[in-house]
Amino acid sequence: MVEECSDGAEQQVARDLEQQVGRQRGGDGRYIGLEVPKHAEDVGQREAAVDPGHQRPDDRPVVQPAVITPETAFQLSEGQAALWFLHRLAPQSAAYNVVGAATLRGEVDPTTLRRAFQALIDRHPVLRSRFETFGGEPAQIIQENVTLFFHEEDSSALSDADFSNRIAEEARRPFDLENGPVIRLALFTRNGGDRLLVLVAHHIVIDMWSVAVLVKELKSIYEAVASGGIPTLSAPEFSYGDFVAWQQAELAGPHGQQLQQYWQNELSGELPVLNLNTDHPRPYLQTYEGATESIRLEGETVNRLQEFARDNLLPIHSLLLAAYATLLYRYTNQEEVIIGCPTSGRTDRRFQSLVGYFVNPLPIRIKLSGTMTFRQLIAEVRETVQRAFAHQDYPFPRIVDDVSPDRDPSRSPLFQTMFALQNAAAVTFSGIDNCGGG
């Protein structure tokens, strides 16, 4: 996935879902659910592991699980604080709504589905959050009991166009972070008995890895409840609040200082701004009103790319990123570009099964020239990516603050385009096809 980005990462804009719902149909006219990223195949984890010279320290901060009581208040993570700031600037914006859809076929019991999702809300405290400001500082308040927002609607009388508009409307509805909820579900019934389940959550409490975690747990809970049993999932040992405490301790220690120094060196000097020729003047403020354009690579092309990467012992991520940088060079004639690459933000294994906003985009600075061969470019990109991903624990908002580039309200800071490689897998259970995020 290649996308123009705003401040943050992998935001799922409602307009994307509108176009996906409008175009993703099977041969029988049925809506097709979106795919789930296989987080175990996280590109950032693989890239960082390639270079043994950049291993993370073993003496990571000790995590003591927090005791969560009614109305427990936690500090925001660095990434959450940035999203909170953006939300306060534009509280009616849907730019940071994460949207997922799944087609439900066969005998699916809405009551069982509601109970299964309610169990997920009860299981993950961050999904019961609301956000307030105390003394000028934001905090997330964990509520003891939150009833899942679950809306059912009969849309069988709507035309395809009207239904697409209705789904887009649901996806675009903004969230009230001060009062909650921060996640909602809607179940739409179509002709023939099929249903479309739409999940919308604010990015401040979820990322795509989290979506995969939720889908996996939903499968277990739903099937247990549907069979009259009791879900056997063990309670999470840690919570997102524990990650926030760990992150602050990490950044305050020697490793945090090393990370800061690396990014200051990497982004020193004059930074390039991507200047693509456009057919309209750039607005003074970002509007997030762009469109989505999709292309599909033929199987033969994909096979040749994979074969080239395999023969040259290259990660496919580095190969495709180098190709994308070359494309930008040809459009702009700029010999230096910065491309954002999202990482999971979960380098500590203790947090890999948690739900929350962990994703951390990294600015990958790539230098090109007309005399450089493509193989030379791939080698440099691979080395740059390895170094960057080995230093991925430094939050992007801090990178922006430290580097302090000239702020342009019409552009995102540091990078204006993003490259993300996602492996996806379909999920099917008890009549639910392809649960996922979009």
Short mmCIF file of C-alpha atoms in Angstrom, two decimals:
data_model
loop_
_atom_site.label_atom_id
_atom_site.label_comp_id
_atom_site.label_asym_id
_atom_site.label_seq_id
_atom_site.Cartn_x
_atom_site.Cartn_y
_atom_site.Cartn_z
CA MET A 1 0.00 0.00 0.00
CA VAL A 2 1.35 3.40 -0.96
CA GLU A 3 -0.46 6.43 0.31
CA GLU A 4 -0.10 10.14 0.90
CA CYS A 5 0.00 10.51 4.64
CA SER A 6 -0.95 12.95 7.32
CA ASP A 7 0.55 13.42 10.78
CA GLY A 8 0.57 9.87 12.16
CA ALA A 9 0.44 6.57 10.41
CA GLU A 10 -1.78 4.10 8.62
CA GLN A 11 -4.88 6.19 9.26
CA GLN A 12 -7.91 4.63 7.64
CA VAL A 13 -9.99 7.39 6.12
CA ALA A 14 -13.68 6.74 5.69
CA ARG A 15 -13.54 7.62 2.01
CA ASP A 16 -11.33 4.57 1.45
CA LEU A 17 -14.02 2.28 2.81
CA GLU A 18 -16.62 3.96 0.63
CA GLN A 19 -14.58 3.15 -2.48
CA GLN A 20 -13.72 -0.35 -1.25
CA VAL A 21 -17.34 -1.19 -0.52
CA GLY A 22 -18.26 0.18 -3.92
CA ARG A 23 -15.73 -1.87 -5.86
CA GLN A 24 -15.02 -5.07 -3.89
CA ARG A 25 -17.69 -7.44 -5.10
CA GLY A 26 -17.47 -11.07 -5.98
CA GLY A 27 -18.84 -12.55 -9.16
CA ASP A 28 -22.15 -13.16 -7.42
CA GLY A 29 -22.48 -9.51 -6.42
CA ARG A 30 -21.77 -10.19 -2.77
CA TYR A 31 -19.71 -7.78 -0.73
CA ILE A 32 -16.30 -9.15 0.13
CA GLY A 33 -14.84 -8.56 3.57
CA LEU A 34 -11.44 -6.95 3.90
CA GLU A 35 -8.29 -8.88 4.74
CA VAL A 36 -6.47 -9.09 8.02
CA PRO A 37 -2.74 -8.24 8.17
CA LYS A 38 -0.77 -11.21 9.47
CA HIS A 39 1.06 -9.34 12.20
CA ALA A 40 3.42 -12.26 12.77
CA GLU A 41 4.89 -11.34 9.39
CA ASP A 42 5.59 -7.77 10.49
CA VAL A 43 8.10 -6.28 8.04
CA GLY A 44 9.72 -4.10 10.66
CA GLN A 45 10.58 -7.06 12.86
CA ARG A 46 12.18 -8.92 9.95
CA GLU A 47 14.15 -5.95 8.65
CA ALA A 48 15.54 -5.04 12.07
CA ALA A 49 16.62 -8.61 12.68
CA VAL A 50 18.81 -8.64 9.57
CA ASP A 51 21.55 -6.47 11.04
CA PRO A 52 23.09 -8.00 14.19
CA GLY A 53 25.06 -4.81 14.79
CA HIS A 54 21.93 -2.94 15.81
CA GLN A 55 20.37 -5.20 18.40
CA ARG A 56 18.23 -3.64 21.10
CA PRO A 57 19.53 -3.77 24.67
CA ASP A 58 18.59 -6.70 26.85
CA ASP A 59 18.15 -4.55 29.95
CA ARG A 60 14.76 -3.23 28.98
CA PRO A 61 12.64 -1.47 31.61
CA VAL A 62 10.85 -3.75 34.04
CA VAL A 63 7.08 -3.74 33.59
CA GLN A 64 4.90 -4.06 36.66
CA PRO A 65 1.28 -4.67 35.62
CA ALA A 66 -0.87 -1.75 36.70
CA VAL A 67 -3.88 -2.29 38.92
CA ILE A 68 -6.90 -0.99 37.02
CA THR A 69 -9.68 0.32 39.20
CA PRO A 70 -12.83 2.22 38.17
CA GLU A 71 -11.89 5.49 36.44
CA THR A 72 -8.18 4.66 36.45
CA ALA A 73 -6.25 7.44 34.67
CA PHE A 74 -3.18 6.76 32.56
CA GLN A 75 -0.78 9.02 30.76
CA LEU A 76 -1.04 8.94 26.97
CA SER A 77 1.63 7.30 24.88
CA GLU A 78 3.67 9.55 22.62
CA GLY A 79 1.66 8.49 19.59
CA GLN A 80 -1.66 8.92 21.38
CA ALA A 81 -0.70 12.41 22.50
CA ALA A 82 -0.11 13.41 18.88
CA LEU A 83 -3.50 12.02 17.83
CA TRP A 84 -5.18 13.76 20.76
CA PHE A 85 -3.68 17.08 19.64
CA LEU A 86 -4.94 16.53 16.09
CA HIS A 87 -8.37 15.56 17.40
CA ARG A 88 -8.61 18.79 19.40
CA LEU A 89 -7.75 20.77 16.27
CA ALA A 90 -10.45 19.05 14.19
CA PRO A 91 -12.86 17.11 16.42
CA GLN A 92 -15.30 16.51 13.55
CA SER A 93 -12.68 14.94 11.28
CA ALA A 94 -12.87 11.26 10.37
CA ALA A 95 -9.25 11.17 9.18
CA TYR A 96 -8.25 8.91 12.07
CA ASN A 97 -11.22 6.55 12.01
CA VAL A 98 -10.02 2.98 11.56
CA VAL A 99 -12.62 1.07 9.58
CA GLY A 100 -13.06 -2.67 9.13
CA ALA A 101 -15.76 -4.64 7.33
CA ALA A 102 -16.73 -8.29 7.10
CA THR A 103 -19.39 -10.12 5.13
CA LEU A 104 -21.49 -12.44 7.29
CA ARG A 105 -23.04 -15.38 5.47
CA GLY A 106 -25.08 -18.24 6.76
CA GLU A 107 -26.53 -18.60 10.23
CA VAL A 108 -24.97 -15.80 12.26
CA ASP A 109 -26.68 -14.91 15.51
CA PRO A 110 -26.48 -11.14 16.16
CA THR A 111 -26.97 -11.66 19.88
CA THR A 112 -24.02 -14.05 20.07
CA LEU A 113 -21.96 -11.66 17.98
CA ARG A 114 -22.80 -8.80 20.31
CA ARG A 115 -21.85 -10.88 23.36
CA ALA A 116 -18.54 -11.87 21.77
CA PHE A 117 -17.61 -8.27 20.98
CA GLN A 118 -18.71 -7.17 24.45
CA ALA A 119 -16.26 -9.72 25.85
CA LEU A 120 -13.50 -8.06 23.83
CA ILE A 121 -14.45 -4.65 25.25
CA ASP A 122 -14.34 -6.11 28.75
CA ARG A 123 -11.04 -7.85 28.05
CA HIS A 124 -9.06 -4.86 26.71
CA PRO A 125 -9.18 -1.78 28.98
CA VAL A 126 -8.04 0.62 26.25
CA LEU A 127 -11.31 -0.03 24.40
CA ARG A 128 -13.14 1.38 27.45
CA SER A 129 -11.15 4.61 27.40
CA ARG A 130 -12.29 8.18 27.34
CA PHE A 131 -9.90 11.11 27.15
CA GLU A 132 -9.76 14.23 29.29
CA THR A 133 -7.33 17.03 30.06
CA PHE A 134 -6.13 17.58 33.61
CA GLY A 135 -4.01 20.63 34.31
CA GLY A 136 -3.35 21.05 30.62
CA GLU A 137 -2.16 17.45 30.20
CA PRO A 138 -4.25 14.78 28.46
CA ALA A 139 -5.06 11.50 30.19
CA GLN A 140 -6.97 8.36 29.26
CA ILE A 141 -9.58 7.30 31.76
CA ILE A 142 -10.34 3.56 31.89
CA GLN A 143 -14.02 3.08 32.65
CA GLU A 144 -15.04 0.01 34.61
CA ASN A 145 -18.07 -0.89 32.51
CA VAL A 146 -18.78 0.18 28.95
CA THR A 147 -21.65 -1.26 26.95
CA LEU A 148 -20.70 -2.01 23.37
CA PHE A 149 -22.25 0.36 20.84
CA PHE A 150 -23.93 -2.15 18.52
CA HIS A 151 -26.34 -0.89 15.86
CA GLU A 152 -28.51 -3.16 13.71
CA GLU A 153 -30.11 -1.87 10.53
CA ASP A 154 -32.18 -3.40 7.75
CA SER A 155 -30.74 -2.07 4.49
CA SER A 156 -32.40 -4.54 2.15
CA ALA A 157 -34.49 -1.82 0.48
CA LEU A 158 -31.47 0.35 -0.40
CA SER A 159 -29.92 0.36 -3.84
CA ASP A 160 -26.24 -0.53 -4.10
CA ALA A 161 -25.32 3.14 -4.48
CA ASP A 162 -27.42 4.22 -1.49
CA PHE A 163 -26.02 1.36 0.57
CA SER A 164 -22.46 2.40 -0.23
CA ASN A 165 -23.32 5.94 0.81
CA ARG A 166 -24.87 4.65 4.04
CA ILE A 167 -21.74 2.66 4.89
CA ALA A 168 -19.54 5.65 4.14
CA GLU A 169 -21.73 7.80 6.37
CA GLU A 170 -21.31 5.33 9.23
CA ALA A 171 -17.55 5.23 8.69
CA ARG A 172 -17.24 9.02 8.64
CA ARG A 173 -19.05 9.69 11.90
CA PRO A 174 -16.57 11.36 14.26
CA PHE A 175 -15.86 10.15 17.77
CA ASP A 176 -16.38 12.05 21.00
CA LEU A 177 -13.15 11.08 22.74
CA GLU A 178 -14.05 12.95 25.92
CA ASN A 179 -17.17 10.89 26.55
CA GLY A 180 -16.77 7.79 24.39
CA PRO A 181 -17.33 5.26 23.08
CA VAL A 182 -14.11 4.92 21.09
CA ILE A 183 -15.31 1.88 19.14
CA ARG A 184 -18.65 1.02 17.55
CA LEU A 185 -20.19 -1.72 15.44
CA ALA A 186 -23.01 -1.68 12.93
CA LEU A 187 -24.68 -4.73 11.41
CA PHE A 188 -26.45 -4.14 8.09
CA THR A 189 -28.84 -6.70 6.57
CA ARG A 190 -28.95 -6.99 2.78
CA ASN A 191 -31.11 -8.84 0.28
CA GLY A 192 -30.73 -12.60 0.48
CA GLY A 193 -29.99 -12.57 4.18
CA ASP A 194 -26.34 -11.57 3.94
CA ARG A 195 -25.12 -9.08 6.50
CA LEU A 196 -22.27 -6.59 6.46
CA LEU A 197 -20.56 -5.99 9.80
CA VAL A 198 -18.77 -2.63 10.01
CA LEU A 199 -16.36 -1.87 12.84
CA VAL A 200 -15.21 1.71 13.34
CA ALA A 201 -12.73 2.75 16.02
CA HIS A 202 -10.62 5.80 16.64
CA HIS A 203 -6.97 5.26 15.83
CA ILE A 204 -6.02 6.51 19.30
CA VAL A 205 -6.98 3.11 20.76
CA ILE A 206 -6.22 0.69 17.92
CA ASP A 207 -3.92 -0.13 15.02
CA MET A 208 -3.89 -2.84 12.37
CA TRP A 209 -1.93 -5.29 14.51
CA SER A 210 -4.64 -4.79 17.14
CA VAL A 211 -7.29 -5.61 14.55
CA ALA A 212 -5.58 -8.95 13.94
CA VAL A 213 -5.47 -9.59 17.70
CA LEU A 214 -9.17 -8.82 18.02
CA VAL A 215 -10.14 -11.04 15.09
CA LYS A 216 -8.18 -13.97 16.50
CA GLU A 217 -9.78 -13.56 19.92
CA LEU A 218 -13.23 -12.98 18.42
CA LYS A 219 -13.00 -16.32 16.66
CA SER A 220 -12.32 -18.11 19.94
CA ILE A 221 -14.96 -16.23 21.94
CA TYR A 222 -17.70 -16.39 19.31
CA GLU A 223 -17.35 -20.11 18.71
CA ALA A 224 -17.32 -20.80 22.46
CA VAL A 225 -20.43 -18.69 23.10
CA ALA A 226 -22.24 -20.10 20.06
CA SER A 227 -21.69 -23.66 21.30
CA GLY A 228 -22.90 -22.81 24.79
CA GLY A 229 -19.42 -22.99 26.28
CA ILE A 230 -17.21 -20.54 28.13
CA PRO A 231 -14.31 -18.77 26.37
CA THR A 232 -10.98 -20.14 27.57
CA LEU A 233 -8.74 -17.20 26.71
CA SER A 234 -6.38 -16.35 29.53
CA ALA A 235 -6.47 -12.78 30.82
CA PRO A 236 -3.80 -10.47 29.36
CA GLU A 237 -0.87 -10.08 31.73
CA PHE A 238 -0.33 -6.44 30.78
CA SER A 239 -2.43 -3.52 29.61
CA TYR A 240 -1.81 -0.59 27.29
CA GLY A 241 -1.18 1.56 30.35
CA ASP A 242 1.77 -0.70 31.15
CA PHE A 243 3.16 -0.04 27.67
CA VAL A 244 2.90 3.72 28.24
CA ALA A 245 4.87 3.42 31.49
CA TRP A 246 7.45 1.21 29.77
CA GLN A 247 7.81 3.65 26.88
CA GLN A 248 8.46 6.60 29.20
CA ALA A 249 11.06 4.61 31.15
CA GLU A 250 12.72 3.50 27.91
CA LEU A 251 12.95 7.04 26.57
CA ALA A 252 14.28 8.40 29.86
CA GLY A 253 17.16 5.91 29.98
CA PRO A 254 20.44 5.53 28.07
CA HIS A 255 18.76 3.68 25.22
CA GLY A 256 16.37 6.58 24.72
CA GLN A 257 19.31 8.95 24.46
CA GLN A 258 20.96 6.70 21.86
CA LEU A 259 17.76 6.61 19.83
CA GLN A 260 17.41 10.37 19.96
CA GLN A 261 21.01 10.87 18.83
CA TYR A 262 20.55 8.48 15.91
CA TRP A 263 17.53 10.31 14.52
CA GLN A 264 19.06 13.72 15.01
CA ASN A 265 22.07 12.59 12.98
CA GLU A 266 19.96 10.84 10.35
CA LEU A 267 17.79 13.89 9.75
CA SER A 268 20.40 16.62 10.09
CA GLY A 269 20.79 19.35 7.52
CA GLU A 270 18.19 20.60 5.07
CA LEU A 271 15.37 18.10 4.68
CA PRO A 272 13.70 17.46 1.32
CA VAL A 273 10.02 18.20 0.77
CA LEU A 274 8.23 16.08 -1.80
CA ASN A 275 7.07 18.29 -4.66
CA LEU A 276 4.80 16.37 -6.99
CA ASN A 277 3.25 18.28 -9.85
CA THR A 278 -0.48 18.59 -9.27
CA ASP A 279 -3.35 19.85 -11.37
CA HIS A 280 -4.71 21.97 -8.52
CA PRO A 281 -3.01 24.37 -6.11
CA ARG A 282 -2.21 22.85 -2.75
CA PRO A 283 -4.67 24.17 -0.13
CA TYR A 284 -3.31 26.16 2.79
CA LEU A 285 -4.54 23.50 5.22
CA GLN A 286 -4.68 19.76 4.68
CA THR A 287 -8.23 18.67 3.92
CA TYR A 288 -7.80 14.87 3.71
CA GLU A 289 -10.18 14.93 0.75
CA GLY A 290 -8.02 12.96 -1.64
CA ALA A 291 -9.18 9.85 -3.45
CA THR A 292 -7.95 6.26 -3.54
CA GLU A 293 -6.56 4.75 -6.72
CA SER A 294 -5.94 1.00 -6.82
CA ILE A 295 -3.90 -1.03 -9.26
CA ARG A 296 -3.31 -4.76 -9.39
CA LEU A 297 -0.01 -6.31 -10.40
CA GLU A 298 -0.25 -9.33 -12.64
CA GLY A 299 0.81 -12.64 -11.18
CA GLU A 300 3.76 -12.92 -13.54
CA THR A 301 5.08 -9.52 -12.41
CA VAL A 302 4.75 -10.49 -8.75
CA ASN A 303 6.56 -13.78 -9.39
CA ARG A 304 9.41 -12.01 -11.13
CA LEU A 305 9.76 -9.54 -8.27
CA GLN A 306 9.84 -12.34 -5.72
CA GLU A 307 12.34 -14.28 -7.82
CA PHE A 308 14.61 -11.22 -8.13
CA ALA A 309 14.47 -10.64 -4.38
CA ARG A 310 15.16 -14.30 -3.67
CA ASP A 311 18.09 -14.55 -6.11
CA ASN A 312 19.69 -11.42 -4.67
CA LEU A 313 18.96 -12.28 -1.02
CA LEU A 314 16.84 -9.15 -0.65
CA PRO A 315 13.82 -8.49 1.54
CA ILE A 316 10.89 -7.80 -0.78
CA HIS A 317 10.18 -4.68 1.29
CA SER A 318 13.52 -3.10 0.39
CA LEU A 319 13.12 -4.01 -3.26
CA LEU A 320 9.67 -2.45 -3.56
CA LEU A 321 10.64 0.59 -1.50
CA ALA A 322 13.60 1.22 -3.83
CA ALA A 323 11.26 0.92 -6.81
CA TYR A 324 8.86 3.42 -5.26
CA ALA A 325 11.69 5.86 -4.54
CA THR A 326 12.75 5.54 -8.19
CA LEU A 327 9.21 6.34 -9.30
CA LEU A 328 9.19 9.47 -7.13
CA TYR A 329 12.56 10.50 -8.55
CA ARG A 330 11.26 10.25 -12.09
CA TYR A 331 8.20 12.35 -11.27
CA THR A 332 10.02 15.03 -9.27
CA ASN A 333 13.71 14.94 -10.33
CA GLN A 334 14.50 15.23 -6.63
CA GLU A 335 17.72 13.45 -5.70
CA GLU A 336 16.64 13.03 -2.10
CA VAL A 337 13.27 11.93 -0.71
CA ILE A 338 11.90 10.93 2.67
CA ILE A 339 9.34 8.13 2.69
CA GLY A 340 7.42 7.07 5.77
CA CYS A 341 7.40 3.39 6.66
CA PRO A 342 5.15 2.13 9.47
CA THR A 343 6.54 -0.27 12.08
CA SER A 344 4.59 -2.31 14.60
CA GLY A 345 6.01 -0.43 17.61
CA ARG A 346 5.98 -3.72 19.52
CA THR A 347 9.65 -4.61 19.85
CA ASP A 348 9.02 -5.88 23.37
CA ARG A 349 7.30 -9.27 23.15
CA ARG A 350 5.35 -8.59 26.32
CA PHE A 351 3.06 -6.26 24.38
CA GLN A 352 2.48 -8.27 21.22
CA SER A 353 -0.95 -9.58 22.25
CA LEU A 354 -2.27 -6.22 23.44
CA VAL A 355 -4.76 -3.93 21.75
CA GLY A 356 -3.81 -0.27 21.46
CA TYR A 357 -2.09 2.36 19.38
CA PHE A 358 1.47 1.07 19.01
CA VAL A 359 2.24 1.67 15.33
CA ASN A 360 5.18 4.03 14.77
CA PRO A 361 6.04 5.48 11.34
CA LEU A 362 9.69 6.03 10.53
CA PRO A 363 11.11 8.61 8.10
CA ILE A 364 13.33 6.72 5.63
CA ARG A 365 15.73 9.19 3.99
CA ILE A 366 16.78 8.01 0.54
CA LYS A 367 19.35 9.64 -1.72
CA LEU A 368 19.20 9.06 -5.47
CA SER A 369 21.11 10.25 -8.50
CA GLY A 370 21.01 9.72 -12.22
CA THR A 371 24.31 7.83 -12.15
CA MET A 372 23.22 5.30 -9.52
CA THR A 373 22.30 1.83 -10.71
CA PHE A 374 19.13 0.24 -9.39
CA ARG A 375 21.13 -2.48 -7.63
CA GLN A 376 23.17 0.21 -5.86
CA LEU A 377 19.98 1.96 -4.82
CA ILE A 378 18.50 -1.28 -3.44
CA ALA A 379 21.64 -1.89 -1.38
CA GLU A 380 21.54 1.61 0.09
CA VAL A 381 17.81 1.41 0.78
CA ARG A 382 18.23 -1.93 2.51
CA GLU A 383 20.98 -0.58 4.77
CA THR A 384 18.99 2.57 5.56
CA VAL A 385 15.88 0.58 6.41
CA GLN A 386 17.83 -1.81 8.64
CA ARG A 387 19.31 1.08 10.61
CA ALA A 388 15.99 2.86 10.91
CA PHE A 389 14.05 -0.21 12.00
CA ALA A 390 16.74 -1.02 14.55
CA HIS A 391 15.95 2.39 16.08
CA GLN A 392 12.17 2.17 15.78
CA ASP A 393 11.47 2.56 19.50
CA TYR A 394 11.86 6.34 19.24
CA PRO A 395 8.34 7.77 18.71
CA PHE A 396 7.71 9.69 15.53
CA PRO A 397 6.24 12.72 17.40
CA ARG A 398 9.52 13.06 19.28
CA ILE A 399 11.48 12.81 16.04
CA VAL A 400 9.42 15.69 14.67
CA ASP A 401 9.94 17.77 17.83
CA ASP A 402 13.69 17.10 17.92
CA VAL A 403 14.32 17.80 14.26
CA SER A 404 11.90 20.76 14.28
CA PRO A 405 11.44 21.13 10.53
CA ASP A 406 9.72 24.23 9.26
CA ARG A 407 6.04 23.53 9.70
CA ASP A 408 3.81 23.87 6.66
CA PRO A 409 0.10 23.47 7.49
CA SER A 410 -0.54 22.18 3.97
CA ARG A 411 1.85 19.26 4.39
CA SER A 412 2.70 16.54 6.87
CA PRO A 413 6.00 17.01 8.72
CA LEU A 414 9.12 15.13 7.60
CA PHE A 415 7.47 12.99 4.94
CA GLN A 416 4.54 13.45 2.61
CA THR A 417 4.21 9.92 1.29
CA MET A 418 4.13 6.52 2.93
CA PHE A 419 5.03 3.01 1.83
CA ALA A 420 3.56 0.01 3.64
CA LEU A 421 3.90 -3.67 2.78
CA GLN A 422 1.25 -5.84 4.39
CA ASN A 423 0.82 -9.58 4.26
CA ALA A 424 -2.83 -10.46 4.56
CA ALA A 425 -4.84 -13.56 5.28
CA ALA A 426 -8.54 -14.31 5.11
CA VAL A 427 -10.31 -15.36 8.29
CA THR A 428 -13.40 -17.57 8.22
CA PHE A 429 -15.31 -19.00 11.16
CA SER A 430 -18.88 -19.84 11.97
CA GLY A 431 -20.24 -18.09 8.90
CA ILE A 432 -18.01 -15.02 9.08
CA ASP A 433 -15.82 -14.43 6.03
CA ASN A 434 -12.69 -12.29 5.83
CA CYS A 435 -12.90 -10.17 8.95
CA GLY A 436 -10.46 -7.36 8.75
CA GLY A 437 -9.51 -3.71 8.64
CA GLY A 438 -9.48 -1.29 5.81
#
